[in-house]
Short mmCIF file of C-alpha atoms (C1' of nucleotides) in Angstrom, two decimals:
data_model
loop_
_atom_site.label_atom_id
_atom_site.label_comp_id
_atom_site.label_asym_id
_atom_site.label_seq_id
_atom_site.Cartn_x
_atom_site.Cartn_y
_atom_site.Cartn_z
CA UNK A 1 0.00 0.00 0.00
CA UNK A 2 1.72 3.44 -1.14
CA UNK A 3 0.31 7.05 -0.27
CA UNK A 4 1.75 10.27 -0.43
CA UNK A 5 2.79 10.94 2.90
CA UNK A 6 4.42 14.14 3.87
CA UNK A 7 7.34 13.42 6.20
CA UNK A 8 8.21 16.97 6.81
CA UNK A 9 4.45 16.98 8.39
CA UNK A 10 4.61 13.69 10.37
CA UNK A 11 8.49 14.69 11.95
CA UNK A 12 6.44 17.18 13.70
CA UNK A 13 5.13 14.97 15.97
CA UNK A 14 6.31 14.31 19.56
CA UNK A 15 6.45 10.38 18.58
CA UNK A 16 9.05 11.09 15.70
CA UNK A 17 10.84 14.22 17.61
CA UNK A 18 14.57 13.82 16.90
CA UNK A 19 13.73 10.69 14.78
CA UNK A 20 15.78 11.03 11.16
CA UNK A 21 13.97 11.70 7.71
CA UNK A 22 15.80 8.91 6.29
CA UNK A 23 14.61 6.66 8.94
CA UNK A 24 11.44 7.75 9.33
CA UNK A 25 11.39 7.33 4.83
CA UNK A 26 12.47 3.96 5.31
CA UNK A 27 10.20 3.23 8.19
CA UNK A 28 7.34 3.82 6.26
CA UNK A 29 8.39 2.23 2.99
CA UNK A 30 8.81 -1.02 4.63
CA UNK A 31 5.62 -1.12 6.89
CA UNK A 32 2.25 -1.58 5.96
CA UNK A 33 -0.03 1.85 6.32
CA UNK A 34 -2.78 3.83 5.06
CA UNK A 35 -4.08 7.14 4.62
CA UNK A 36 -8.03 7.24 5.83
CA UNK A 37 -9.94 10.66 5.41
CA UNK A 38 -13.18 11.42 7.47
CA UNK A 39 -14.92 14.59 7.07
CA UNK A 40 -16.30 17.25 9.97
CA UNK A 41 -18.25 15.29 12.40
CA UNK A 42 -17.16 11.84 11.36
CA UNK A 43 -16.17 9.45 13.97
CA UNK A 44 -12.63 8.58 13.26
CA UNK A 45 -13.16 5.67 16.41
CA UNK A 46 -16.00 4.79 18.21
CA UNK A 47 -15.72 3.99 21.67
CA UNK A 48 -15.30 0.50 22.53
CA UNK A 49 -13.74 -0.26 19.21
CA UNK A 50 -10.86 -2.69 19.28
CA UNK A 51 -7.76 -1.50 18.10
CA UNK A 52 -4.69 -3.06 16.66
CA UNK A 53 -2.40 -0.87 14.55
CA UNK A 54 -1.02 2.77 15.34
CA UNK A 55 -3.59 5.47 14.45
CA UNK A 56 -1.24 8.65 13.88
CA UNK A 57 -3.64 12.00 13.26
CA UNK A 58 -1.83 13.24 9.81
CA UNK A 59 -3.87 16.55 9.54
CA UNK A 60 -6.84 18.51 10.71
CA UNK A 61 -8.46 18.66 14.27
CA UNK A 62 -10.13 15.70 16.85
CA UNK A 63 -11.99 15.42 19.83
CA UNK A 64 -11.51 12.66 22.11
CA UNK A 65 -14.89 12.24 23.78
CA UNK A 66 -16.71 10.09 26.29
CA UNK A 67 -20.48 9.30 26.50
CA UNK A 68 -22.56 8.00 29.08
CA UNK A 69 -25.51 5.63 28.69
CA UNK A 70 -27.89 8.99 29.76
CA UNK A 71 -26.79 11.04 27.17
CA UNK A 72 -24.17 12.91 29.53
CA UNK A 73 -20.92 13.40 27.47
CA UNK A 74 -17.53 14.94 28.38
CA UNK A 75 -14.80 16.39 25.93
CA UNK A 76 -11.64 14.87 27.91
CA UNK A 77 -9.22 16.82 25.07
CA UNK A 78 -8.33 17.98 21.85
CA UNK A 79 -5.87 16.66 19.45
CA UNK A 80 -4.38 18.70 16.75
CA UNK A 81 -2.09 16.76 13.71
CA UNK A 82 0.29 15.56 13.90
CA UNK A 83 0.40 13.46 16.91
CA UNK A 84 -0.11 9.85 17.76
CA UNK A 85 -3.89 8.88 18.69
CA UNK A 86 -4.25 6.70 21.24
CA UNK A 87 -0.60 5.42 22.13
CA UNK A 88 -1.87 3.49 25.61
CA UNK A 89 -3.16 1.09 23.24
CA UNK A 90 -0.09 -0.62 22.12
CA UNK A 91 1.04 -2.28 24.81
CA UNK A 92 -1.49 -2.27 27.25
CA UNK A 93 -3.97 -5.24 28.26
CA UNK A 94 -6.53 -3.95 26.98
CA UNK A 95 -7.10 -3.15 23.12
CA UNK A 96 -10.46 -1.22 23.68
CA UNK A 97 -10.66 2.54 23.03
CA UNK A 98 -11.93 4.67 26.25
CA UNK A 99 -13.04 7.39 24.17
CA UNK A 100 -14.99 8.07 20.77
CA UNK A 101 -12.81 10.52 18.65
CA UNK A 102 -14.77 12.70 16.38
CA UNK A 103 -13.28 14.78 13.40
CA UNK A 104 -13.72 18.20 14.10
CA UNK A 105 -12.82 19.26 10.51
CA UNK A 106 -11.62 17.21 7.45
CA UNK A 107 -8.89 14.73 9.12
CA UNK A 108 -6.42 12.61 7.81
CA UNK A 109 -5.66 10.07 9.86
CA UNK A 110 -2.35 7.23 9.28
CA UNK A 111 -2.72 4.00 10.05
CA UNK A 112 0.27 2.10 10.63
CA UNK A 113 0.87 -1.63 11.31
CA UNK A 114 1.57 -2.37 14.98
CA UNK A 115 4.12 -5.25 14.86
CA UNK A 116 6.21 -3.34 12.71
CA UNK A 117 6.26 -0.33 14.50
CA UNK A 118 6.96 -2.53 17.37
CA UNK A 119 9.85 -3.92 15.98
CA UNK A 120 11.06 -0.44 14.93
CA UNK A 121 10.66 0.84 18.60
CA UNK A 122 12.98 -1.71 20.13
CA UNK A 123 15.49 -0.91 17.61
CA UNK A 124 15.17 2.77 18.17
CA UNK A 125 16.42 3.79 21.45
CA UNK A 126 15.27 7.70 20.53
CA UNK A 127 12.22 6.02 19.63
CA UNK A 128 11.13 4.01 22.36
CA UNK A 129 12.42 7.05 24.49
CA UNK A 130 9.86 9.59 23.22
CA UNK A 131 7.02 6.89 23.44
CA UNK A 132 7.77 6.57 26.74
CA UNK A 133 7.91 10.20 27.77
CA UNK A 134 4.31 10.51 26.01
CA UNK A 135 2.57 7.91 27.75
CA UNK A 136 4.03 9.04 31.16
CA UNK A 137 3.61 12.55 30.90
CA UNK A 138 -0.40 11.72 29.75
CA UNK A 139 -0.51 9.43 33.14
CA UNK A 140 0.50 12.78 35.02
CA UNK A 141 -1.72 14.63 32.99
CA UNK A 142 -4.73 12.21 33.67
CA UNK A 143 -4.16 12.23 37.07
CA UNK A 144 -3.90 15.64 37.85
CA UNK A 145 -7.79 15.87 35.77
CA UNK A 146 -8.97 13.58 38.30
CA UNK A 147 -7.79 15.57 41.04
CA UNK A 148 -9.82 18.37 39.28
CA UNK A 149 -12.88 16.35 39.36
CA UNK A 150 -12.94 15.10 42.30
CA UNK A 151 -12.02 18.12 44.49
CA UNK A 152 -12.50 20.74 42.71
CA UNK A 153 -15.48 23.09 42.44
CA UNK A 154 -16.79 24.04 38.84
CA UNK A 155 -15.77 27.73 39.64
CA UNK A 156 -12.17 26.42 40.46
CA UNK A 157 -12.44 24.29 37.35
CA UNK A 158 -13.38 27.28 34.97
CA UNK A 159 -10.55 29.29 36.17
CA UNK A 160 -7.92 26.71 35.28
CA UNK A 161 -10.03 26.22 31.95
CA UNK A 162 -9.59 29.91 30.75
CA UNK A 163 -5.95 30.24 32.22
CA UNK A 164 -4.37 27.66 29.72
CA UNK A 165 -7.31 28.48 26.67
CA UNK A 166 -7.64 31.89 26.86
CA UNK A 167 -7.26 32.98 23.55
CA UNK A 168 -9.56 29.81 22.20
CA UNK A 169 -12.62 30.63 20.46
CA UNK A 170 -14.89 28.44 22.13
CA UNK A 171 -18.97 28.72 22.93
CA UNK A 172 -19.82 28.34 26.45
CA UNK A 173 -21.79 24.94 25.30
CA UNK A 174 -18.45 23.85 24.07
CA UNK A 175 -16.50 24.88 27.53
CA UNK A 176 -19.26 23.14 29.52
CA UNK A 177 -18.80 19.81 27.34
CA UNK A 178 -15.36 19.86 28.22
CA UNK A 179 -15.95 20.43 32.04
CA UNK A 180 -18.66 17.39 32.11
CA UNK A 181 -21.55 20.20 33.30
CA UNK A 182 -24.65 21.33 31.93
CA UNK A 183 -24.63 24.61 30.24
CA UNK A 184 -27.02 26.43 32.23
CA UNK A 185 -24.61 25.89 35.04
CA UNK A 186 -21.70 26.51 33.28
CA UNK A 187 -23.60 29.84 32.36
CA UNK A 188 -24.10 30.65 35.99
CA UNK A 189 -20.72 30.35 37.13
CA UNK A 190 -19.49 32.61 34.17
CA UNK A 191 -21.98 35.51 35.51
CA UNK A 192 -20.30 35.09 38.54
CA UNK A 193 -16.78 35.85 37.32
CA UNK A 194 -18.15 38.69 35.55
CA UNK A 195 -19.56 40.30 38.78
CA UNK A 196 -16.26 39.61 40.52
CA UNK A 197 -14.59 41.29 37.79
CA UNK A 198 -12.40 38.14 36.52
CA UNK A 199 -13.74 38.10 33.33
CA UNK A 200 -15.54 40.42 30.36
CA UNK A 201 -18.11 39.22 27.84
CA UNK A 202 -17.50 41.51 24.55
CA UNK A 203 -19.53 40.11 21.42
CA UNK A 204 -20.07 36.45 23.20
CA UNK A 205 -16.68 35.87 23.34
CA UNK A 206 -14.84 35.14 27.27
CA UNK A 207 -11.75 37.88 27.58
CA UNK A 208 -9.52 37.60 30.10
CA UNK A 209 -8.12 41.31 30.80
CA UNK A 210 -5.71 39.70 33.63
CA UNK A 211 -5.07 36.14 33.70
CA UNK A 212 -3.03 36.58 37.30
CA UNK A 213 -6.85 36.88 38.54
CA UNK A 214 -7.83 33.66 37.12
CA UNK A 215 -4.74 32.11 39.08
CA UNK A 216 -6.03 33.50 42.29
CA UNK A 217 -9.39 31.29 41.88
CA UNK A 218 -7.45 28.37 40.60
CA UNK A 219 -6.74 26.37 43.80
CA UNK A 220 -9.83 27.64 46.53
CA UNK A 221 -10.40 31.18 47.65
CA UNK B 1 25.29 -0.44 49.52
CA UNK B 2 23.97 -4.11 50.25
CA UNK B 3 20.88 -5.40 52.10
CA UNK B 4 19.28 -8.52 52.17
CA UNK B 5 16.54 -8.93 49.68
CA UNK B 6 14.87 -11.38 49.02
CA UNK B 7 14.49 -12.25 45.04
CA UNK B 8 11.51 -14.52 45.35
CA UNK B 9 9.59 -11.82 47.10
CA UNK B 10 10.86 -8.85 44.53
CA UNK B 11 10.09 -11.48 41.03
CA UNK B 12 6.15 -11.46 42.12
CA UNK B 13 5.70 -8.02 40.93
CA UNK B 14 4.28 -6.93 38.07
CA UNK B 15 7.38 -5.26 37.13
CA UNK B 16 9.62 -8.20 37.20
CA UNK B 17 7.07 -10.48 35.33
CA UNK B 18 9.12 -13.30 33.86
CA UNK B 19 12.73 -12.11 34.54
CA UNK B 20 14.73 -15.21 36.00
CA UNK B 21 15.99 -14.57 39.09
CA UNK B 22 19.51 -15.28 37.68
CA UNK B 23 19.15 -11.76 35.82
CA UNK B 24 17.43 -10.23 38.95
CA UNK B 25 20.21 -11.18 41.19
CA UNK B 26 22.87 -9.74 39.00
CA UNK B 27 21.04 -6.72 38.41
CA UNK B 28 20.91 -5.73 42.13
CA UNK B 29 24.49 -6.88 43.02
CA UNK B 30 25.25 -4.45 39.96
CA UNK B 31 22.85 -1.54 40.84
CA UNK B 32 22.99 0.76 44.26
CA UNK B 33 19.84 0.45 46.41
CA UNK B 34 18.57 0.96 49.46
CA UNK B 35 15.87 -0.53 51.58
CA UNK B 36 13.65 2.23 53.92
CA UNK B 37 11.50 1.38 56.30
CA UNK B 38 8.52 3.44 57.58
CA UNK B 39 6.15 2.76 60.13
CA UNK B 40 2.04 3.04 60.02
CA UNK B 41 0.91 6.58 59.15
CA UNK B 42 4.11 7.33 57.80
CA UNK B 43 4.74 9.66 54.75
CA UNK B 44 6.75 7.77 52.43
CA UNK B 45 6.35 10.33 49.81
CA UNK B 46 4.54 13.74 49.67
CA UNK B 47 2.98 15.16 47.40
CA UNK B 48 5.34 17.68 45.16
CA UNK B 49 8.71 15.88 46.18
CA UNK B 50 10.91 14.89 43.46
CA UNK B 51 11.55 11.97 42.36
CA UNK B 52 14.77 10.89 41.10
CA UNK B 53 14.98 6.91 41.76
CA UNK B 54 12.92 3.93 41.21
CA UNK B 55 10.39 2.91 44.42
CA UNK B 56 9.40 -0.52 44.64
CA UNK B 57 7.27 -0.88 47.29
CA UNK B 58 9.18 -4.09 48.91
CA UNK B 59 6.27 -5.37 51.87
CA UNK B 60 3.37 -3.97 53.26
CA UNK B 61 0.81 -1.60 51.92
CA UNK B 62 0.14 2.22 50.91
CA UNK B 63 -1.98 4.76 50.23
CA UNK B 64 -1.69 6.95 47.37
CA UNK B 65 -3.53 10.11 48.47
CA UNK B 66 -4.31 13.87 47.08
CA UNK B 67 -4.89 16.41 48.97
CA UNK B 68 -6.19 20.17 48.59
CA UNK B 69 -5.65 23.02 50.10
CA UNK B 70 -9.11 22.97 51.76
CA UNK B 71 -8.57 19.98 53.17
CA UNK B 72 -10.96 17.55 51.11
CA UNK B 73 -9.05 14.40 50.10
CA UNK B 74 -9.02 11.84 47.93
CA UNK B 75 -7.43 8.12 48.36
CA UNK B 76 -6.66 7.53 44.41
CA UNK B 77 -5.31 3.86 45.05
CA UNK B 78 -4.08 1.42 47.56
CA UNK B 79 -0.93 -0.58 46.74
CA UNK B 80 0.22 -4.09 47.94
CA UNK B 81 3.63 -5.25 47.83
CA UNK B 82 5.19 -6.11 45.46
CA UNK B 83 4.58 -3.38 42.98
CA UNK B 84 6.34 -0.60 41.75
CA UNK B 85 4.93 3.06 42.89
CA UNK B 86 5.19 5.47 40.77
CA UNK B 87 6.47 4.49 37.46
CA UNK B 88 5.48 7.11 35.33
CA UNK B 89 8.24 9.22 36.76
CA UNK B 90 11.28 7.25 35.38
CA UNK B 91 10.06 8.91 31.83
CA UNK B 92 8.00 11.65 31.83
CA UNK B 93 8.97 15.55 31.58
CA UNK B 94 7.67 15.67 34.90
CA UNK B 95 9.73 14.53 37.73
CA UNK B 96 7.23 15.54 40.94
CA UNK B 97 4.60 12.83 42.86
CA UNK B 98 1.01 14.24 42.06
CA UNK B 99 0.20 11.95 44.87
CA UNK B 100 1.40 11.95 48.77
CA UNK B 101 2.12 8.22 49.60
CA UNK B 102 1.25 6.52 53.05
CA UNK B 103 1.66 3.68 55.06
CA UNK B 104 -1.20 1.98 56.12
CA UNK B 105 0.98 -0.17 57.88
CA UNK B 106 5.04 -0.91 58.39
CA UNK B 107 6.23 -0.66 55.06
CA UNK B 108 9.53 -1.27 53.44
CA UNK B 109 10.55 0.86 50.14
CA UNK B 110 13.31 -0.55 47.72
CA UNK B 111 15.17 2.27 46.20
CA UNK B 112 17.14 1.92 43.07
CA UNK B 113 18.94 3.88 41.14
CA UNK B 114 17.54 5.70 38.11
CA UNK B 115 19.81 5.52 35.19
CA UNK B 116 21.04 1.91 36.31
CA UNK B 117 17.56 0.74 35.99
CA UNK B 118 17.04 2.54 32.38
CA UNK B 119 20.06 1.04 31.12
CA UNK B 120 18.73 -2.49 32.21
CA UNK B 121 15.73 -1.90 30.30
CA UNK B 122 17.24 -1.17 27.60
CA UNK B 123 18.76 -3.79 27.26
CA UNK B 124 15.82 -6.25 28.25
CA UNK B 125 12.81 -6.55 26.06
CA UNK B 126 11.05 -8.40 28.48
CA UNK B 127 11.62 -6.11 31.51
CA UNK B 128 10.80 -3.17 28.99
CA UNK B 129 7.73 -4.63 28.01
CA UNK B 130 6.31 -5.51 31.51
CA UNK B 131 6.94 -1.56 32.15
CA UNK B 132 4.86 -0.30 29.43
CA UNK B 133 2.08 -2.41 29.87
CA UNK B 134 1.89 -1.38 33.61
CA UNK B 135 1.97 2.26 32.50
CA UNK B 136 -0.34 1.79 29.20
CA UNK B 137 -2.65 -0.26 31.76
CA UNK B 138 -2.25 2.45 34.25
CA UNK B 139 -3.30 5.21 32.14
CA UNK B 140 -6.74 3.25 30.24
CA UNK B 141 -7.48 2.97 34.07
CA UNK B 142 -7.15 6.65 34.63
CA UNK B 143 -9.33 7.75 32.17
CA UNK B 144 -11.67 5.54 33.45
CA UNK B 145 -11.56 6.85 36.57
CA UNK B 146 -12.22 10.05 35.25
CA UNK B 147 -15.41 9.29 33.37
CA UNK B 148 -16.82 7.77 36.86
CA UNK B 149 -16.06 11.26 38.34
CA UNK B 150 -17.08 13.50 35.52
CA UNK B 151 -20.20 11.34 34.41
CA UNK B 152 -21.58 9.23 37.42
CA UNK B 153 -23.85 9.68 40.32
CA UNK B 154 -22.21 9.16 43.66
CA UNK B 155 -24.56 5.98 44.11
CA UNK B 156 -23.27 4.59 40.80
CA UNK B 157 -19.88 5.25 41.57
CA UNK B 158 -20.40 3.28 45.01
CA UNK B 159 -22.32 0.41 43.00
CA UNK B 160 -18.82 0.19 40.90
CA UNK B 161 -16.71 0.10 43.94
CA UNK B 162 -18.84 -2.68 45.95
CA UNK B 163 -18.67 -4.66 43.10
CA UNK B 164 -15.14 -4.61 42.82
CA UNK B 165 -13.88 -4.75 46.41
CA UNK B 166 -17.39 -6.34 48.20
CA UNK B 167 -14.90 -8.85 50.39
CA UNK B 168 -12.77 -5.42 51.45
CA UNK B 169 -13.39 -4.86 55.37
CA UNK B 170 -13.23 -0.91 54.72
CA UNK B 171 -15.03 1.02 56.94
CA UNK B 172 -17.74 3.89 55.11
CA UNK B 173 -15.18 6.80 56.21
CA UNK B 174 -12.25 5.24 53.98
CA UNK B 175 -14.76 4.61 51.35
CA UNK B 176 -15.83 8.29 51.44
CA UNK B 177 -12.37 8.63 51.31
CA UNK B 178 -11.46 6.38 47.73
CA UNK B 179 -14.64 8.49 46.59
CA UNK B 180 -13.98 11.37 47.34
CA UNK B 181 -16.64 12.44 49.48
CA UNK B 182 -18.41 13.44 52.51
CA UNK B 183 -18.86 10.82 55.11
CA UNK B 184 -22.71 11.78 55.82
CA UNK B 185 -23.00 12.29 51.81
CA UNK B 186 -22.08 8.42 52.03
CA UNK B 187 -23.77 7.12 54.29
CA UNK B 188 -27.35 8.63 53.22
CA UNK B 189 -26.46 6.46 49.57
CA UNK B 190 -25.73 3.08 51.79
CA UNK B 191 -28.72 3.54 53.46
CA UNK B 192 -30.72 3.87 49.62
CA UNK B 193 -29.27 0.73 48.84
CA UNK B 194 -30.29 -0.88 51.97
CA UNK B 195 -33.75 0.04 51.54
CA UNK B 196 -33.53 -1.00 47.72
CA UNK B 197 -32.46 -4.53 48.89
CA UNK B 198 -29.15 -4.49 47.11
CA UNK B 199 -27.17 -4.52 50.11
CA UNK B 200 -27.71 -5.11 53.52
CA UNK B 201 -25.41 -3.98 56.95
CA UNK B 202 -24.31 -6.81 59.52
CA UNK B 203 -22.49 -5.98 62.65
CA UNK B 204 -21.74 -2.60 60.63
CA UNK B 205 -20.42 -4.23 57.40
CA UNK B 206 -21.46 -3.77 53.90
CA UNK B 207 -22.52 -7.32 52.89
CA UNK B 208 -23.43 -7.95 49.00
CA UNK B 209 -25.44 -11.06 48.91
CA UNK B 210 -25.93 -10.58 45.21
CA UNK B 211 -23.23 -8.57 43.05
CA UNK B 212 -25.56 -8.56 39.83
CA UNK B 213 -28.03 -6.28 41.32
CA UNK B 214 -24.91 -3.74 42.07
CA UNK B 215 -23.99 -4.24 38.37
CA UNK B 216 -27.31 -3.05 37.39
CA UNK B 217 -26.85 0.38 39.85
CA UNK B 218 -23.27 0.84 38.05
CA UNK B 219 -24.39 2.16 34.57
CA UNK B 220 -27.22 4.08 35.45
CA UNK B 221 -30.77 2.26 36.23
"C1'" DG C 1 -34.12 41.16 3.69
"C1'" DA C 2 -36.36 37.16 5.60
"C1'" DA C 3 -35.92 32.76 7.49
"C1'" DA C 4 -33.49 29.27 9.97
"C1'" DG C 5 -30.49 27.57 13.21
"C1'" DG C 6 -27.39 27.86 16.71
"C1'" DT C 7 -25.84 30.49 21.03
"C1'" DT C 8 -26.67 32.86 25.18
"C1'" DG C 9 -28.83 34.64 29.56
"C1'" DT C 10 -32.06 33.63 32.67
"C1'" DC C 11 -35.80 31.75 35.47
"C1'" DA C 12 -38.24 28.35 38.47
"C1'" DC C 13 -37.85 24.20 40.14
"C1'" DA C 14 -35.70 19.56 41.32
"C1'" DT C 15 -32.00 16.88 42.94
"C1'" DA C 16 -27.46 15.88 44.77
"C1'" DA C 17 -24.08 16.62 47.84
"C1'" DG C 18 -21.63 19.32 51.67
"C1'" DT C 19 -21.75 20.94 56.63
"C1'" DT C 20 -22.50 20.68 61.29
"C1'" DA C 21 -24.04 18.51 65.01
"C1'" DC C 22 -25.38 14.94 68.16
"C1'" DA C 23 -26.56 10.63 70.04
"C1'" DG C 24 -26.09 5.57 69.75
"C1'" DT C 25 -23.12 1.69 69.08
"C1'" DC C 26 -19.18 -1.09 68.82
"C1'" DA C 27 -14.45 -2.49 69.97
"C1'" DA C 28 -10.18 -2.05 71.92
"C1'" DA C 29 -7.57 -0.47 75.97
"C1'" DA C 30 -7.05 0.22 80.81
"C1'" DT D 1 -15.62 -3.80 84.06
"C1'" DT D 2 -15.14 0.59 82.85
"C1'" DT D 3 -13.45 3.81 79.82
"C1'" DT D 4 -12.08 5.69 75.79
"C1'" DG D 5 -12.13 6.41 71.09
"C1'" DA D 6 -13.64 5.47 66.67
"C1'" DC D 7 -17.44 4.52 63.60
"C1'" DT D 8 -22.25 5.04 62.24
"C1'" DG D 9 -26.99 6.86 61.42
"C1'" DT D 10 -29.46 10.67 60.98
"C1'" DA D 11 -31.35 15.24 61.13
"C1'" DA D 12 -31.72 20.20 59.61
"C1'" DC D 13 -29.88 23.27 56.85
"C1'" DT D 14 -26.93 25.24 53.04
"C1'" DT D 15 -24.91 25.22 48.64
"C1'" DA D 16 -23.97 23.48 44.05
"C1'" DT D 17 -25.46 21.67 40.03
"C1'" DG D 18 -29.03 19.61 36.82
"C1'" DT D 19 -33.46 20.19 34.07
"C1'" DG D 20 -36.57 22.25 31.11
"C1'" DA D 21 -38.16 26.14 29.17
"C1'" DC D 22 -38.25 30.51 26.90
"C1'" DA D 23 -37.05 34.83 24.84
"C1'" DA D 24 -33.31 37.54 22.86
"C1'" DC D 25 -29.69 37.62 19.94
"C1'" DC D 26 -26.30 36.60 16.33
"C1'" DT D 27 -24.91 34.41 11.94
"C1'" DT D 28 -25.55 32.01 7.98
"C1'" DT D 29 -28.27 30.78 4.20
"C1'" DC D 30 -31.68 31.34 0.92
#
DNA sequence: GAAAGGTTGTCACATAAGTTACAGTCAAAA
DNA sequence: TTTTGACTGTAACTTATGTGACAACCTTTC
């Protein structure tokens, strides 16, 4: 199977960081992959799906989401291309994905064959090195959201939110999918950090005038 | 730096999973290590220290505990010897605990060095393997975890844990505790349960006479 | 420019969970 | 046995968040 890929595009990612072209060329010539395209609200994966090769997002935008026999859903993150799509899955027990991930605009996605890369990671010290450093510093990352979730209070949750997205231009339904709430309450706690001065609405859009305010609320008043 | 370890004991964790003791021996003899000891209530670890070396937690058993500012905590896991404790920080960018670590009874903590370790890995597929299945494992558990805080009711979120620890002799504070919430809050979802006839309370112990109804309460009725 | 569809603010109400407090019960220690 | 301390049930009250609904508004499309 031969596409064009672009290996300017996929050295970008944190899997291939300091990875040669030439290797990476050679890599790919000798291991079986495709190129799969899925347009704006396509799911890429749903959740449960079993998963045996190495899904690598090649371009475009994806939300890893997870949904709840009511109907509740949460947004746990956002992937941008080029990165690697659900790493854990290689090794682990399991071969089940935790999440649905939904294209949300024209995606490319490369599919690689997993024994192969397998092979290539033991060979590849550099490799093998950056896998490692992804999947550990997502297991920090993981842990510190449950921390959020279980201690935190929505308001405290916000404010950590808009600190690390201010400039993002999402709707408030949007925000609240990501902070597993219902708008309305979502809503409510924004009119609060208006009144307190935190934040400004201008033309539906969150602005953060001082982001050192934010910080304050981050951790409990 | 030599103490007296015993290989048999160290080769049952997870970590070690099918290394001959030959290997593990010569490894050790090679490696400098330490053995700590710390009583009941101890702090073997808290939360924000850095974290240079490997811990193997050698005999007895932990808690792996966050806390916030306010006080409310949360008991994320509870380890048994043999097992490693915090693996993800061997690899990642981040070298901190996002966990404080605590003996629930006299513990003893194998310390190894870092880069001695790596090396070994390197060189041993097997040894590399076992270590990123625990943390691929490790982090399709996390995200679990978070969906049951994000998406589920407190009583389906105690339905999950019954079913998975019903023998446990935990009393309803530490279970507050592993779910991060008020004692009272707690107790007033045991005692729905009780009157719905899916568990009952005998000399102040949960008893589960029949796990299927719990597995009805754990996905929303 | 009108229509359609999505986004927002808001309200009234319902439910879930936190807080504080206290009394009853059990189990270990003295 | 008595005492002490920890654990439990429960009550009254507060606070946070969910639900459903609706009108106002913005943007895109026709």
């Amino acid at each position: 199977m031969n596409t064009q890929i672009d290996i300017q595009q996929l050295k970008q990612s944190p899997v291939f960081q300091d990875i040669s072209e030439k290797q990476l060329e050679s890599f790919l010539e000798d291991a079986p992959h495709s190129l799969k395209s899925y347009d704006k609200h396509d799911f890429v994966v749903m959740q449960g799906e079993r998963c045996r090769s190495l899904y690598i997002l090649y371009s475009g935008k994806v939300q890893a989401v997870m949904t709840h026999p009511d109907g509740k859903e949460l947004v746990v993150e956002v992937l941008e291309a080029p990165v690697a799509m659900a790493p854990i899955l290689l090794f682990g027990t399991k071969d089940k994905f935790p999440v649905s991930i939904i294209a949300m605009e024209p995606v490319e996605v490369l599919i690689i064959n997993k024994d192969k890369f397998l092979r290539w990671m033991q060979e590849d010290a550099q490799l093998m090195q950056n896998f490692l450093r992804i999947i550990s510093d997502r297991s920090v990352w993981l842990t510190e959201k449950i921390s959020s979730f279980a201690l935190q209070s929505l308001e405290m949750r916000l404010a950590h939110y808009l600190y690390f997205h201010s400039d993002s231009p999402e709707s408030q339904s949007d925000i609240a999918k990501r902070l597993g709430v219902a708008r309305p309450s979502l809503s409510r706690v924004v009119s609060g950090l208006v009144e307190k001065g935190v934040i400004l609405i201008e033309k539906r859009k969150i602005v953060v005038p001082d982001p050192d305010k934010l910080k304050t609320l981050m951790h409990g008043d």
